[in-house]
mmCIF file of C-alpha atoms in Angstrom:
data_model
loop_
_atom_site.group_PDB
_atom_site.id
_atom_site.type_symbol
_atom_site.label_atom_id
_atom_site.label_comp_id
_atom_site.label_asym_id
_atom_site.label_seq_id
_atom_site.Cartn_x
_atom_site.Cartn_y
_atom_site.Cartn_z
ATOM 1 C CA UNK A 1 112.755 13.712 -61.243
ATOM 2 C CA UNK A 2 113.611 12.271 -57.983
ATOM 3 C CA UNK A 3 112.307 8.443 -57.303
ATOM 4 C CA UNK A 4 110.103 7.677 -54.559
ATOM 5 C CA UNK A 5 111.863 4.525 -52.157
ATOM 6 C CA UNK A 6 109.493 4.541 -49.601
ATOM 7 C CA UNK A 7 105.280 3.937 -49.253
ATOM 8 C CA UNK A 8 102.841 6.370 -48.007
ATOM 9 C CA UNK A 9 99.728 4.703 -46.042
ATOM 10 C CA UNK A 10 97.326 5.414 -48.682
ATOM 11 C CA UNK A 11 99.823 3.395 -51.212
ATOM 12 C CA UNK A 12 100.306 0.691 -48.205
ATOM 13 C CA UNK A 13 96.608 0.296 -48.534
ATOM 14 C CA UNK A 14 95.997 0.459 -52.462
ATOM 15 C CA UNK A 15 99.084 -2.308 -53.093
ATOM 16 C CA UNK A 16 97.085 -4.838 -50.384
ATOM 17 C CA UNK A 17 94.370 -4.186 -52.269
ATOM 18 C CA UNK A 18 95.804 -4.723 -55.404
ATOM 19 C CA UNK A 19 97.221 -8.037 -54.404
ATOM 20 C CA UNK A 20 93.914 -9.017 -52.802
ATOM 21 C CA UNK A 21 92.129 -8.280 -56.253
ATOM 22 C CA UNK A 22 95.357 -10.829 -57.607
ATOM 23 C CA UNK A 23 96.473 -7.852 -60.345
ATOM 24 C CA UNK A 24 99.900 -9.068 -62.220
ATOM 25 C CA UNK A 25 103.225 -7.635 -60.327
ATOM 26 C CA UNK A 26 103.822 -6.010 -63.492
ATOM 27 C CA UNK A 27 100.966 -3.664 -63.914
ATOM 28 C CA UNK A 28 101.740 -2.879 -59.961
ATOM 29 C CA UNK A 29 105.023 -2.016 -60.404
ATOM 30 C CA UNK A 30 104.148 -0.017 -63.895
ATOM 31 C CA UNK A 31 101.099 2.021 -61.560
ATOM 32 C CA UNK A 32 103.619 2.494 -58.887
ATOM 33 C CA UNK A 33 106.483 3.579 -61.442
ATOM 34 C CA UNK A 34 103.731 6.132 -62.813
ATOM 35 C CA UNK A 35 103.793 7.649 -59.685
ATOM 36 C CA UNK A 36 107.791 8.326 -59.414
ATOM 37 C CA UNK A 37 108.277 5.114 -57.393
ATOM 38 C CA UNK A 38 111.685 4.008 -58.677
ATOM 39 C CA UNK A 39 110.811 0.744 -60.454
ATOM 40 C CA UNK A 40 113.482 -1.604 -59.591
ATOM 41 C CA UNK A 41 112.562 -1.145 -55.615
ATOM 42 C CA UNK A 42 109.088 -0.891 -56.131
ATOM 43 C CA UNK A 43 109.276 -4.397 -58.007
ATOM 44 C CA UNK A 44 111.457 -5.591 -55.187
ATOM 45 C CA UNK A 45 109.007 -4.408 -52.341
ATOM 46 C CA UNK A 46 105.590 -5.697 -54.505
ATOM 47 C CA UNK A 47 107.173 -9.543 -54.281
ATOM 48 C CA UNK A 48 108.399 -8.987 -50.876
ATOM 49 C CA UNK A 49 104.978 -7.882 -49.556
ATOM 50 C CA UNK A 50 103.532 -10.829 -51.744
ATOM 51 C CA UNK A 51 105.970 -13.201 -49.807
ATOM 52 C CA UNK A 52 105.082 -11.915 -46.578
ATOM 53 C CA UNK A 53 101.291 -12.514 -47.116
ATOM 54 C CA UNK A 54 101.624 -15.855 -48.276
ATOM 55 C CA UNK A 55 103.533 -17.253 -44.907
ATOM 56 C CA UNK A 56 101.160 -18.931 -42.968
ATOM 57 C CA UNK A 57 100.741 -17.909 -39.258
ATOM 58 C CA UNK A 58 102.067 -20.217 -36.630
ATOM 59 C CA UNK A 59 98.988 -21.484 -35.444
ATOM 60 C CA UNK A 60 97.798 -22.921 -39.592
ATOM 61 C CA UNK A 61 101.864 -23.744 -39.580
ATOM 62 C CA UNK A 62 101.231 -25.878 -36.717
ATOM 63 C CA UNK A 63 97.520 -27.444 -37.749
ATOM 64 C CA UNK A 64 99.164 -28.419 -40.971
ATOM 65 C CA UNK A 65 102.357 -30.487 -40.154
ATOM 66 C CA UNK A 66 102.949 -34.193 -39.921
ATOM 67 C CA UNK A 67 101.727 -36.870 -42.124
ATOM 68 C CA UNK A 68 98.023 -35.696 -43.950
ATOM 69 C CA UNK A 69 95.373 -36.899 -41.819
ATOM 70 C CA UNK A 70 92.310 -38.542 -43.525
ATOM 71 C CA UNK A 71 88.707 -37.749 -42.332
ATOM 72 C CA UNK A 72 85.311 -38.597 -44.171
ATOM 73 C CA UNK A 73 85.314 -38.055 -47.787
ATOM 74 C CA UNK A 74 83.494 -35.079 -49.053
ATOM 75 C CA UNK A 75 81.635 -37.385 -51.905
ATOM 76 C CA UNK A 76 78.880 -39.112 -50.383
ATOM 77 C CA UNK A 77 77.683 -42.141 -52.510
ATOM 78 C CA UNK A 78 75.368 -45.212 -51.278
ATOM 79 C CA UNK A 79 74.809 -48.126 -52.367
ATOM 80 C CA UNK A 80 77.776 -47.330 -55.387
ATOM 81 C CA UNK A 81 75.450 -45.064 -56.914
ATOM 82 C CA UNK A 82 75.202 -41.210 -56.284
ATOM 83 C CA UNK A 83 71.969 -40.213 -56.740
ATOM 84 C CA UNK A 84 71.786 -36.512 -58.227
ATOM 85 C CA UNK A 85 68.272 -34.300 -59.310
ATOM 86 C CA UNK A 86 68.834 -35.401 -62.830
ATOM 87 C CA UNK A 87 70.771 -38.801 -63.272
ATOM 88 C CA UNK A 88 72.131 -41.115 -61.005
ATOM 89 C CA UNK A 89 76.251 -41.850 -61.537
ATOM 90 C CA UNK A 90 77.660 -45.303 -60.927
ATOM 91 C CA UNK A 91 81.130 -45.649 -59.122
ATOM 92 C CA UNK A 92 82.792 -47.687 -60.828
ATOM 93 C CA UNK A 93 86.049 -47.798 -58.375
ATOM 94 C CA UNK A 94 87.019 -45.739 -55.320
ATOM 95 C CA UNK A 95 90.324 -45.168 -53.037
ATOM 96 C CA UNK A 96 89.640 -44.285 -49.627
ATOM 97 C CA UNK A 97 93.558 -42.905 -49.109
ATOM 98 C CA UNK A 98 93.864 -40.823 -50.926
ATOM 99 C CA UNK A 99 90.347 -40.259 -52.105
ATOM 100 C CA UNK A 100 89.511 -40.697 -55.644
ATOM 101 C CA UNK A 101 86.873 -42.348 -57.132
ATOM 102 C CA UNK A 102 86.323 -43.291 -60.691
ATOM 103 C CA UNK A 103 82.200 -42.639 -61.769
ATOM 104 C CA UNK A 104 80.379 -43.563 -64.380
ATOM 105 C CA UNK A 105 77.481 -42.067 -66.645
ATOM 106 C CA UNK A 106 78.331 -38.615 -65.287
ATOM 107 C CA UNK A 107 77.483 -36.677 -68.624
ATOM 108 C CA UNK A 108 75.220 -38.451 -71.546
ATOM 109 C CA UNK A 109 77.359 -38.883 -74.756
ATOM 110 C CA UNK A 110 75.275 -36.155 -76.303
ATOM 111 C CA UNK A 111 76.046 -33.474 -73.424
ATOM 112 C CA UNK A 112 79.688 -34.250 -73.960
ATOM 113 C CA UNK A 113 79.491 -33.800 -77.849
ATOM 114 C CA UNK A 114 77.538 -30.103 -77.057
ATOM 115 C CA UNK A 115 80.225 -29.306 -74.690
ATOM 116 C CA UNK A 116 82.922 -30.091 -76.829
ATOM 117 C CA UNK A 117 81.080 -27.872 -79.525
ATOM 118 C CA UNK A 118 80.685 -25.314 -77.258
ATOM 119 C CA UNK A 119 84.725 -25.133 -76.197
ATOM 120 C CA UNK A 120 86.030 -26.021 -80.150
ATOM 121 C CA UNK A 121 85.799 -22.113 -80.898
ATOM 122 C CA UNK A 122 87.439 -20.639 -78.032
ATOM 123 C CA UNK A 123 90.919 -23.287 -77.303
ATOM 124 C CA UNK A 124 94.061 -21.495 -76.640
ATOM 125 C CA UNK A 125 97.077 -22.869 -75.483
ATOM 126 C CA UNK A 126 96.754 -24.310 -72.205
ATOM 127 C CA UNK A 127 98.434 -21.996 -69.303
ATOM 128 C CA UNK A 128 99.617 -22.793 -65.869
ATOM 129 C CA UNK A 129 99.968 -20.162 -62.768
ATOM 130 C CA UNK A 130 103.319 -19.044 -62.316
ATOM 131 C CA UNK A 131 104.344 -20.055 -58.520
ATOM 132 C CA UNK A 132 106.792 -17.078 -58.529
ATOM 133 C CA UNK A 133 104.535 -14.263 -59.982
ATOM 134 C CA UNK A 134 101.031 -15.388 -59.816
ATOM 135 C CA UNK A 135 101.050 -14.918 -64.128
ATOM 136 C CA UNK A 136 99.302 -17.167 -66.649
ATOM 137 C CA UNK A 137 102.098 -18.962 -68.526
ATOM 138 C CA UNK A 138 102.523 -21.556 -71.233
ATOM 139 C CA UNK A 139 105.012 -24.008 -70.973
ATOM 140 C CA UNK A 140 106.280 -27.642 -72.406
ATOM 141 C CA UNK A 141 104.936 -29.867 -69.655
ATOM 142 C CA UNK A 142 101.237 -28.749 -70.536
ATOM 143 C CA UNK A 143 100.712 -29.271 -74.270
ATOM 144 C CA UNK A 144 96.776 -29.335 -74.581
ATOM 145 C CA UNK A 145 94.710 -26.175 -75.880
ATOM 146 C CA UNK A 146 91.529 -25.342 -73.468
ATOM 147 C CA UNK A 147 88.669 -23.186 -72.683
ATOM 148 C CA UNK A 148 87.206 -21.678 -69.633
ATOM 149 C CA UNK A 149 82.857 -22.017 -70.224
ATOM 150 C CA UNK A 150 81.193 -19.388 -68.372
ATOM 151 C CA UNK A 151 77.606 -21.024 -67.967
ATOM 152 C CA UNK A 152 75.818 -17.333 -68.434
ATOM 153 C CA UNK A 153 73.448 -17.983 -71.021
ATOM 154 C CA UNK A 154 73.732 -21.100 -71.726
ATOM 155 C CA UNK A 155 71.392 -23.762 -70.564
ATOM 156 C CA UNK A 156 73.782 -27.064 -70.881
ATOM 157 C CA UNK A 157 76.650 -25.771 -68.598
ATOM 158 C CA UNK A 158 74.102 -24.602 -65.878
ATOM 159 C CA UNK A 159 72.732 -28.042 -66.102
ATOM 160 C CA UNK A 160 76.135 -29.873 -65.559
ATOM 161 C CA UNK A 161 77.206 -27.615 -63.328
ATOM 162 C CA UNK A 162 74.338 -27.925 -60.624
ATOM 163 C CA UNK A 163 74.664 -31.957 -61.617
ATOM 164 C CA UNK A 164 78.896 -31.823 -60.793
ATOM 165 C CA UNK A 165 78.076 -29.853 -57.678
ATOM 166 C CA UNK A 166 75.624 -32.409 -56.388
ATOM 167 C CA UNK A 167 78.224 -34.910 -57.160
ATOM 168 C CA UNK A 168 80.871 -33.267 -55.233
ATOM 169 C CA UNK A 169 78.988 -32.304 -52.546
ATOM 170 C CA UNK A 170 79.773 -28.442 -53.123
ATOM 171 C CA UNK A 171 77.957 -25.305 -53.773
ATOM 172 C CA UNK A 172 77.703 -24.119 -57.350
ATOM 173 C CA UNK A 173 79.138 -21.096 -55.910
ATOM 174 C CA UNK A 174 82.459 -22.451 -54.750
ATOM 175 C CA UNK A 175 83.418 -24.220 -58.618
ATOM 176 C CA UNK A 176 85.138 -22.852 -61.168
ATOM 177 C CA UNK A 177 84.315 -22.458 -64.455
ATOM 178 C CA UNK A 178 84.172 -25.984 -66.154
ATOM 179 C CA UNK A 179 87.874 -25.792 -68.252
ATOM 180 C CA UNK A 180 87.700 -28.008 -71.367
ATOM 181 C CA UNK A 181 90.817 -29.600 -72.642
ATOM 182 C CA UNK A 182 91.872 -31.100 -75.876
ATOM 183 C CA UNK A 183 94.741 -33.200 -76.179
ATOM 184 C CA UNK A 184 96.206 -34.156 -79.907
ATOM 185 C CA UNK A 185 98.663 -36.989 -80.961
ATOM 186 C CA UNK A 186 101.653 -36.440 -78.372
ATOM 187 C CA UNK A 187 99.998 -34.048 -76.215
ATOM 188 C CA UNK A 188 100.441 -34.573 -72.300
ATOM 189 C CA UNK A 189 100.150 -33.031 -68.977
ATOM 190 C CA UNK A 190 102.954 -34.213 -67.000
ATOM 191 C CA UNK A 191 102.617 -35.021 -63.240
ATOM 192 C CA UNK A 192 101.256 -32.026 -61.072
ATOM 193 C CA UNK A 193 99.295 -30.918 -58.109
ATOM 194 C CA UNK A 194 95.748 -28.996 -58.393
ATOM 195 C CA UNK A 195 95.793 -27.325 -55.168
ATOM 196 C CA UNK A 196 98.278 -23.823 -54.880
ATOM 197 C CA UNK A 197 100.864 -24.556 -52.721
ATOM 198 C CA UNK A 198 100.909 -21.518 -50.224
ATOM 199 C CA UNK A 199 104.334 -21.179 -49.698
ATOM 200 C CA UNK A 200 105.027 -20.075 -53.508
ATOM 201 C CA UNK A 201 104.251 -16.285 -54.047
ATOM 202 C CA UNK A 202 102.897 -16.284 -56.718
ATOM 203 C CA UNK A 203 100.032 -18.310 -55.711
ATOM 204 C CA UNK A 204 98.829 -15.276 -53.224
ATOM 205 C CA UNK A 205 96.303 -13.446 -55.324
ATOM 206 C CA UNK A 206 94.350 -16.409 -56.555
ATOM 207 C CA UNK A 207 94.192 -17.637 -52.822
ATOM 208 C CA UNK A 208 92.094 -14.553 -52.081
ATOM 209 C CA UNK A 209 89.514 -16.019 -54.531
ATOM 210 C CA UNK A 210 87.851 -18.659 -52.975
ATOM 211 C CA UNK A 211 90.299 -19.562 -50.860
ATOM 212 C CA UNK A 212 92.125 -23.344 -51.452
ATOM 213 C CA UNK A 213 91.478 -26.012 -54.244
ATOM 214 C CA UNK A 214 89.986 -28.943 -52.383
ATOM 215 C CA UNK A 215 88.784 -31.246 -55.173
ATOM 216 C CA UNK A 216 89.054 -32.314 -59.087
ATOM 217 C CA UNK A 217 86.524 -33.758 -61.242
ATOM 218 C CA UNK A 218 87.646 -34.214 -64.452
ATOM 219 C CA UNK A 219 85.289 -35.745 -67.062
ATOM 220 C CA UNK A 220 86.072 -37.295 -70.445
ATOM 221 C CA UNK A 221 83.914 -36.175 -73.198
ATOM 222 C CA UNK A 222 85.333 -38.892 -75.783
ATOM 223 C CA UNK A 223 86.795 -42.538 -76.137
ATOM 224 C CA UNK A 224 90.657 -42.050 -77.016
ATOM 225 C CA UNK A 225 91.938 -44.388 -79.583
ATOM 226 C CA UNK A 226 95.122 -45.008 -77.669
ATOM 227 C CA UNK A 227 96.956 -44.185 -74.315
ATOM 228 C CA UNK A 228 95.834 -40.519 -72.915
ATOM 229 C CA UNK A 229 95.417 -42.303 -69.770
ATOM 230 C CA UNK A 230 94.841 -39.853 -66.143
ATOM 231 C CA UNK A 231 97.748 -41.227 -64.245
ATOM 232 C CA UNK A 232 98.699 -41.348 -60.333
ATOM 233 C CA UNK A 233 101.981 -42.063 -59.624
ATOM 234 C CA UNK A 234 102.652 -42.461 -56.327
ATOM 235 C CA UNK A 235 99.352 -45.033 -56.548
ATOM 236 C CA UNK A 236 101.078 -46.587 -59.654
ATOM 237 C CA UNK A 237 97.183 -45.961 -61.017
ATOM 238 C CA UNK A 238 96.471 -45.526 -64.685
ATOM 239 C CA UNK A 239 92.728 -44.377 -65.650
ATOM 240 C CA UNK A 240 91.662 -45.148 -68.846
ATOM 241 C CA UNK A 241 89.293 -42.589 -70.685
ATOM 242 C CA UNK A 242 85.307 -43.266 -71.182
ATOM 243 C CA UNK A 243 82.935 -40.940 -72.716
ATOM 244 C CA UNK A 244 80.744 -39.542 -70.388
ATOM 245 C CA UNK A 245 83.448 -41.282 -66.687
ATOM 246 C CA UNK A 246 85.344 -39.381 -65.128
ATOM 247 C CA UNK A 247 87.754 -39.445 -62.000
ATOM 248 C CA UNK A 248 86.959 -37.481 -58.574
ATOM 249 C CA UNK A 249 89.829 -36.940 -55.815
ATOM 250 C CA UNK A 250 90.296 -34.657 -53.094
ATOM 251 C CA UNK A 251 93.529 -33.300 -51.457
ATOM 252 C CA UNK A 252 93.153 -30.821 -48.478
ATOM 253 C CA UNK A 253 91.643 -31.699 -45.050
ATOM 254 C CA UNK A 254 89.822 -30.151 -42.343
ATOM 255 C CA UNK A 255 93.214 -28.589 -41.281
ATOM 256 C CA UNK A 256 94.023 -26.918 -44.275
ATOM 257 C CA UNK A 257 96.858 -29.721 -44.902
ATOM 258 C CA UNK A 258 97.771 -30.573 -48.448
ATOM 259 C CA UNK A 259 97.538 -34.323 -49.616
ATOM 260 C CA UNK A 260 100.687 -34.865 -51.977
ATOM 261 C CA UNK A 261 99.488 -38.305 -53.023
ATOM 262 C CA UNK A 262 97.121 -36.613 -55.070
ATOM 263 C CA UNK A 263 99.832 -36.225 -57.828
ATOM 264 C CA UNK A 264 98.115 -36.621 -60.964
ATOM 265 C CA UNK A 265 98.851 -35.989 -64.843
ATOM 266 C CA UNK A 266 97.541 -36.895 -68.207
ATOM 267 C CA UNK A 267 99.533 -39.241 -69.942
ATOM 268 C CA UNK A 268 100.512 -38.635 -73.789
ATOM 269 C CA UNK A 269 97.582 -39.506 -76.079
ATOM 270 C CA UNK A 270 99.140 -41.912 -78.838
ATOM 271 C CA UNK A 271 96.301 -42.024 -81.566
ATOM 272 C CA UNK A 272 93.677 -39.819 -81.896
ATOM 273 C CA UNK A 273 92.475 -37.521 -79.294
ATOM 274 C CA UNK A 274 91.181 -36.683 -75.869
ATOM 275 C CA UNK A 275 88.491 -34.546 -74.706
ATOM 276 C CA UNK A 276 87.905 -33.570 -71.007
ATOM 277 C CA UNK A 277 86.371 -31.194 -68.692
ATOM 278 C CA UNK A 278 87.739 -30.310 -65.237
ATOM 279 C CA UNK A 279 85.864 -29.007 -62.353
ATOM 280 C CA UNK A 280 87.801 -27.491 -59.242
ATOM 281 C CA UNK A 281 86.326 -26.583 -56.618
ATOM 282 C CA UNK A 282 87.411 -23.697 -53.647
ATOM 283 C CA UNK A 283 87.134 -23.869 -50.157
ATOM 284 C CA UNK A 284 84.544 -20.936 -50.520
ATOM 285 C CA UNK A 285 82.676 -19.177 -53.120
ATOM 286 C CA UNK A 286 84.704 -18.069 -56.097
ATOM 287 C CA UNK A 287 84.859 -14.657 -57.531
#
């Protein structure tokens, strides 16, 4: 049966909207090769088209180059206390370049024990986003098992979740779901950005769901016998975990430019182990 090497409009249309929806290059290529598209070029022309959609114009080229430019912070505290509808968090230490602040009495040690109970059913090995095909994958420098929460249902995340957004300064509309971590003896998260760099590929899809990362809030949910520290490197900044803290930081500006001082990673935990819950937040609502 002869093999297809070239695109009709209709398909033009149906693989942009197939990346826009952020479907797996595999299952394109397999709906494509179901259709007498030989596979090998269809794969080829999927990442190609991926490629071309993750370039960014000229103009957001332009906006984006030279040294990161700092504007006002996103978090808005007074007085070192930010004042939310339920609780008021303490800041317990702040960084105005980059901008991360470490806050205290963000959950109540009994909110972090329920979430914690809620995430202990569902762990799974902990999965990054392939740069190259946009895929969930698990590999060595991410050794921690987590959960994503959906708050449907369930009273507790709906609570912390309008409470995080207050303390961001977001919409509830533009978070993720809150992503619980645990981290064993040995376990680690070596050194890495949050945002999706837009020149990788693979990071298309996920892009067209909210748009860019722009914050972190990561929250500890226990006391960790030893080490497990959140680390900065290029600050040469080492976070110690507290039930109930956590750390905030942003890393994209006004301009769309990404702040690489934000490197961050979560050192190995040495005895006993480590708890958290991470918040990121999009530059617009996420579906």
């Amino acid at each position: 049966m002869n093999k297809h090497t070239r695109m009709s409009e209709e398909w033009e249309r149906w693989l942009d909207a197939s990346l826009d929806k952020g479907c797996r290059i595999t299952d394109i290529v397999a709906a494509m090769a179901a259709a007498h598209y030989d596979a090998a070029w269809a794969e080829a022309t999927v990442r190609e088209r991926q490629l071309q959609r993750s370039r960014p114009t000229p103009e957001a080229a332009a906006a984006q180059a030279g040294p990161y430019r700092y504007g006002t912070p996103t978090i808005r505290h007074r007085n070192n206390t930010i004042v939310t509808s339920d609780r008021t968090v303490r800041v317990a230490m702040r960084i105005e370049q980059p901008v991360v602040a470490v806050l205290d009495d963000v959950f109540s040690p009994e909110e972090c024990d329920g979430v914690v109970a809620l995430a202990r059913v569902r762990l799974q090995p902990s999965a990054t986003l392939s740069p190259t095909t946009g895929e969930n994958q698990v590999k060595d420098h991410r050794t921690s098992q987590g959960a994503f929460l959906d708050d449907a249902d369930e009273p507790l995340l709906q609570r912390l979740n309008r409470r995080i957004a207050e303390i961001m300064h977001q919409p509830v509309a533009h978070g993720e779901a809150l992503h619980v971590l645990h981290y064993g003896v040995g376990a680690e998260y070596k050194p890495h950005h949050d945002y999706f760099d837009p020149a990788n590929p693979g990071f298309a899809g996920t892009l067209k769901r909210g748009g860019q990362r722009v914050a972190t809030l990561i929250v500890y949910l226990n006391d960790v016998e030893e080490a497990g520290d959140t680390v900065f490197p290029k600050l040469a900044l080492s976070i110690v975990p507290k039930k109930g803290s956590a750390v905030y930081f942003e890393y994209v500006n006004g301009d769309g430019q990404l702040d690489e001082a934000s490197l961050h990673g979560g050192a190995p935990v040495e005895r006993g182990e480590k708890w958290v819950a991470t918040k990121w937040v999009r530059q617009g609502v996420f579906k």
